[in-house]
mmCIF file with all atom_site columns, C-alpha atoms in Angstrom:
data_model
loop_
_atom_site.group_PDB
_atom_site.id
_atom_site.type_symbol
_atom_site.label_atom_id
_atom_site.label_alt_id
_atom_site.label_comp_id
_atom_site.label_asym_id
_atom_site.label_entity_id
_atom_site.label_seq_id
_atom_site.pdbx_PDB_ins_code
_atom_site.Cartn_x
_atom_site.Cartn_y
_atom_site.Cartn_z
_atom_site.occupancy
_atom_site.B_iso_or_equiv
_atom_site.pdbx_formal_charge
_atom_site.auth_seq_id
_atom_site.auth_comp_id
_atom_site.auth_asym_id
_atom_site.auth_atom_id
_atom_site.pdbx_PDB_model_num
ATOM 1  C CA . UNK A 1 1  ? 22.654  25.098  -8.615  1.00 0.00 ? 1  UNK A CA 1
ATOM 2  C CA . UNK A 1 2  ? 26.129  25.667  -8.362  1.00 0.00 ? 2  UNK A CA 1
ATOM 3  C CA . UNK A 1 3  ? 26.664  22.731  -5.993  1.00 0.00 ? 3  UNK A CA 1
ATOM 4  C CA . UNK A 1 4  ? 24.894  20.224  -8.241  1.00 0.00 ? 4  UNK A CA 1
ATOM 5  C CA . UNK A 1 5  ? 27.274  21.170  -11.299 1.00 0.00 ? 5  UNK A CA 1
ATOM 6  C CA . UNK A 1 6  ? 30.013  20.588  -9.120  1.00 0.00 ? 6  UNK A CA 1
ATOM 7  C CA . UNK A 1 7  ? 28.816  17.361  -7.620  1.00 0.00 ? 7  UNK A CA 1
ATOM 8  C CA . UNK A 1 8  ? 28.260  16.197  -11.214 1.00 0.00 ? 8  UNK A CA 1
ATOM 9  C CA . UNK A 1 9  ? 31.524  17.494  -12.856 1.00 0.00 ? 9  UNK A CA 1
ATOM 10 C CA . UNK A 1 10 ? 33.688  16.639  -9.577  1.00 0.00 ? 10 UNK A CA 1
ATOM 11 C CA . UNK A 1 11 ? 32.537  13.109  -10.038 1.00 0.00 ? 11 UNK A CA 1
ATOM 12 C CA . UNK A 1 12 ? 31.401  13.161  -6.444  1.00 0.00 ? 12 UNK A CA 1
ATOM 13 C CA . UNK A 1 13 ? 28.337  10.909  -7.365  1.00 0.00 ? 13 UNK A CA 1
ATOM 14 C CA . UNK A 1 14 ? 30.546  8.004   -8.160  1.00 0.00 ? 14 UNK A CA 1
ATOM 15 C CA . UNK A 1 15 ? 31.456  7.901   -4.308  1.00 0.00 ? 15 UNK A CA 1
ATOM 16 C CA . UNK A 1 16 ? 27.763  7.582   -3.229  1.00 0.00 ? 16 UNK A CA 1
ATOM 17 C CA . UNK A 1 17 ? 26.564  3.697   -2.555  1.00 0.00 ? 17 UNK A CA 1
ATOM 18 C CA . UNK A 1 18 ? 23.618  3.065   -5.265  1.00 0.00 ? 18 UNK A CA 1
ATOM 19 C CA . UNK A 1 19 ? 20.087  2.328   -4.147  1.00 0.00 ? 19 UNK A CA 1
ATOM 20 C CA . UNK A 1 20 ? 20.294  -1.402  -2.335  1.00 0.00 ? 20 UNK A CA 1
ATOM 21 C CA . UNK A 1 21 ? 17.703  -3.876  -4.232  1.00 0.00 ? 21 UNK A CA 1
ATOM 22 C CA . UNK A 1 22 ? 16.158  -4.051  -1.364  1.00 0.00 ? 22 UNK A CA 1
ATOM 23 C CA . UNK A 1 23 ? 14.827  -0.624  -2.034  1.00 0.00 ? 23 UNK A CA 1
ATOM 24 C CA . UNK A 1 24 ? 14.567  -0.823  -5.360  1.00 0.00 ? 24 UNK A CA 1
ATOM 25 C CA . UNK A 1 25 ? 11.091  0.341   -7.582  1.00 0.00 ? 25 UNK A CA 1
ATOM 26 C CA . UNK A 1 26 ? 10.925  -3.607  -8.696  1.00 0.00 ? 26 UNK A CA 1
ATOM 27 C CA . UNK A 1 27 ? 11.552  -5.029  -5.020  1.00 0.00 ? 27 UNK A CA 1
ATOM 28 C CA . UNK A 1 28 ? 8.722   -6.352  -3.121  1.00 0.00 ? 28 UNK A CA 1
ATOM 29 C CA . UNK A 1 29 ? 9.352   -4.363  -0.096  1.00 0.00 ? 29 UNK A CA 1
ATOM 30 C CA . UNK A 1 30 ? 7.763   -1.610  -2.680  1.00 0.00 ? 30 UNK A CA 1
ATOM 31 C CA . UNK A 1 31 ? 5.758   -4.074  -5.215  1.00 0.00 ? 31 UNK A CA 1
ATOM 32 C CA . UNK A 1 32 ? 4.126   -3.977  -1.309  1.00 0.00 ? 32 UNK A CA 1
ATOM 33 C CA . UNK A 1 33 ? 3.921   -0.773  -0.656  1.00 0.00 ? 33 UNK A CA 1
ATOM 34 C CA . UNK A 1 34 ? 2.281   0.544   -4.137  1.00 0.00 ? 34 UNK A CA 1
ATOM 35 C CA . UNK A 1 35 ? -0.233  -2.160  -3.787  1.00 0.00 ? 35 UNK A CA 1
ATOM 36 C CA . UNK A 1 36 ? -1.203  -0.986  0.024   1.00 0.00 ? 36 UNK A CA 1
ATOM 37 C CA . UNK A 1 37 ? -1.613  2.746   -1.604  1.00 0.00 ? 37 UNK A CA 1
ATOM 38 C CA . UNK A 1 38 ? -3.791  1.370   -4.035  1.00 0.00 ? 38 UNK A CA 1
ATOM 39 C CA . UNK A 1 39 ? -6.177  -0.227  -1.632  1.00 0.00 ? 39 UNK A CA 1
ATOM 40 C CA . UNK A 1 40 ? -5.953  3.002   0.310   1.00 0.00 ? 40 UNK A CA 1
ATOM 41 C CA . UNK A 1 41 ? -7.090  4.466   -2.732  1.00 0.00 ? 41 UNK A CA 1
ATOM 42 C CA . UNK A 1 42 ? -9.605  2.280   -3.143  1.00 0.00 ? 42 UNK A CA 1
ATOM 43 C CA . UNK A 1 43 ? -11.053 2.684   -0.085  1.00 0.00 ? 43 UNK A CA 1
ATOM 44 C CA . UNK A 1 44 ? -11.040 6.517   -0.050  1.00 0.00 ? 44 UNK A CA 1
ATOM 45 C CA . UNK A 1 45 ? -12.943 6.262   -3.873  1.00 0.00 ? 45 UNK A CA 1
ATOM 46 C CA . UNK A 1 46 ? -15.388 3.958   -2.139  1.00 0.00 ? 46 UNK A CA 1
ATOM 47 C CA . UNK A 1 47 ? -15.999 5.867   0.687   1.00 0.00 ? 47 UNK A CA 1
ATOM 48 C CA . UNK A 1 48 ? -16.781 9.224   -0.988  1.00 0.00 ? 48 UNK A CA 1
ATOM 49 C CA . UNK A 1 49 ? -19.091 6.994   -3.708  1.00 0.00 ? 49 UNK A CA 1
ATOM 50 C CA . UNK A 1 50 ? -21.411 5.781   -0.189  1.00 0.00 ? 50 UNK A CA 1
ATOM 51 C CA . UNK A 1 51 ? -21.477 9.461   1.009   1.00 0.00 ? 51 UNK A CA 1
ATOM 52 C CA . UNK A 1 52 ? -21.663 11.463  -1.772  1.00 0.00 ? 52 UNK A CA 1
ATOM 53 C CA . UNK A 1 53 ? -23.714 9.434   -4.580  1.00 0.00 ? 53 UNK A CA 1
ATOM 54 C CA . UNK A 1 54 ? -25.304 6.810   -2.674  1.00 0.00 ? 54 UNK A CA 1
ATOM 55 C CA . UNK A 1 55 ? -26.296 9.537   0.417   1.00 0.00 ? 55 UNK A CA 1
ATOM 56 C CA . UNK A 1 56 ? -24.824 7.774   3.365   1.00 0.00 ? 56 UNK A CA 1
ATOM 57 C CA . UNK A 1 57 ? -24.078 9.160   6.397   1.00 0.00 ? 57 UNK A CA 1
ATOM 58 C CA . UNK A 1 58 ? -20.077 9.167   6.883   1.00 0.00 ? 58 UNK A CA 1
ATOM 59 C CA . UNK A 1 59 ? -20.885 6.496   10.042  1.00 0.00 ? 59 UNK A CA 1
ATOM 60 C CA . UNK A 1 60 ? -22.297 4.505   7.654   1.00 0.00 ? 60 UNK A CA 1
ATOM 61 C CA . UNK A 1 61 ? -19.759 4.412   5.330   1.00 0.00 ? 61 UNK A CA 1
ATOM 62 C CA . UNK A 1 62 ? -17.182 3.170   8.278   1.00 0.00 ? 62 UNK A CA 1
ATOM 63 C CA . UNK A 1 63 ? -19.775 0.805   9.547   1.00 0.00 ? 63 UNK A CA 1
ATOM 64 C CA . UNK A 1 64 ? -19.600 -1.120  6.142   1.00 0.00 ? 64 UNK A CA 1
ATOM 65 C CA . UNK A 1 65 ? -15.291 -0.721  6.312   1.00 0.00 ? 65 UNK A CA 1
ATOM 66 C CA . UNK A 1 66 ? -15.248 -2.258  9.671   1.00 0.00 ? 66 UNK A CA 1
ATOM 67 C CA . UNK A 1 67 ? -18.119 -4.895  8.751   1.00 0.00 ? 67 UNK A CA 1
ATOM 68 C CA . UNK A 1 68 ? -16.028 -5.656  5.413   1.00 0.00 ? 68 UNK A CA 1
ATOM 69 C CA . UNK A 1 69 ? -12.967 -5.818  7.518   1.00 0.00 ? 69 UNK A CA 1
ATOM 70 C CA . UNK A 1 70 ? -14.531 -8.109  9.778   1.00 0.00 ? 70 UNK A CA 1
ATOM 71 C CA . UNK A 1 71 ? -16.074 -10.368 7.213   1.00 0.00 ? 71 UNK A CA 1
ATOM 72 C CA . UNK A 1 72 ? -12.544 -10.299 5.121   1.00 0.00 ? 72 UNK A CA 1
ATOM 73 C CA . UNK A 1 73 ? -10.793 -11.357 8.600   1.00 0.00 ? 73 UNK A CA 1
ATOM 74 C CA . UNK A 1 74 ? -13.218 -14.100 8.947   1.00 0.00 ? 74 UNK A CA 1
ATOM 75 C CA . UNK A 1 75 ? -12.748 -15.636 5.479   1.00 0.00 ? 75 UNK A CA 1
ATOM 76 C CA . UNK A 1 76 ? -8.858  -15.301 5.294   1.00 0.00 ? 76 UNK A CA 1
ATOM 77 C CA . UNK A 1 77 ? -8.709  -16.944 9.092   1.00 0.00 ? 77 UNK A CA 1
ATOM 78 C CA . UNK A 1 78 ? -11.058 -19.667 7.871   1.00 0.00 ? 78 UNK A CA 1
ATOM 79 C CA . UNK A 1 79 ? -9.111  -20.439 4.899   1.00 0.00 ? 79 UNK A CA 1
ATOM 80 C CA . UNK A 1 80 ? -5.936  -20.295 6.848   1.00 0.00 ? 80 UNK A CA 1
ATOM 81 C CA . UNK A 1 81 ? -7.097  -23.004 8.944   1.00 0.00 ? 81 UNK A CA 1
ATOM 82 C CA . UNK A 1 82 ? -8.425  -24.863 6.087   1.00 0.00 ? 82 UNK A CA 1
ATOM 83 C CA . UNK A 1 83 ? -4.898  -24.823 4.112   1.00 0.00 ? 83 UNK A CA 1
ATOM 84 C CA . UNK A 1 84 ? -3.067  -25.447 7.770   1.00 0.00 ? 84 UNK A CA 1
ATOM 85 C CA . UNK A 1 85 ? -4.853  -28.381 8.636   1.00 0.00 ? 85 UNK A CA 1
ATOM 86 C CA . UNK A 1 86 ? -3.054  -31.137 8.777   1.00 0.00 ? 86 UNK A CA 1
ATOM 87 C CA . UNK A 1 87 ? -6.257  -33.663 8.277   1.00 0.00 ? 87 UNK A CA 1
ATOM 88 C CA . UNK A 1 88 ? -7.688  -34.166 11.789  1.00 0.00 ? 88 UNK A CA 1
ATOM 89 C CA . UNK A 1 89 ? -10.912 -32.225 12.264  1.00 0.00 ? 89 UNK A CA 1
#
């Protein structure tokens, strides 16, 4: 405790370098990061609503992640390919 008072009365903050932007709570580095904790999130809710309510085994449940996964691969590759072509099928 005592060191913190004299950090803040000793003005020893003012010689510390501030947060860079690129760090920053608005920055996209963590705009990122919040949304990938969200889908984690997600995905952990979902999981315990296919074993729990719906009864199905915990295989199960990763069988439809990795099938979802798959399928989500599939789509974003095809419309990658789609939006990158450059007219010549």
């Amino acid at each position: 405790k005592a060191a913190f008072i004299n950090f803040i009365s000793d003005e020893e903050w003012k010689s510390i370098e501030p947060v860079s932007s690129w760090f920053g709570p608005s920055s996209f580095l963590m705009s990122s990061m919040s949304a990938l904790f969200k889908l984690s999130m997600w995905i952990r809710h979902g999981h315990g609503y296919l074993t729990e309510n719906l009864g199905i085994p915990v295989w199960g449940s990763y069988a439809v992640f990795g099938l979802a996964t798959l399928f989500l691969g599939m789509v974003l590759g095809l419309v990658s390919e789609v939006l990158g072509a450059d007219g010549d099928f």
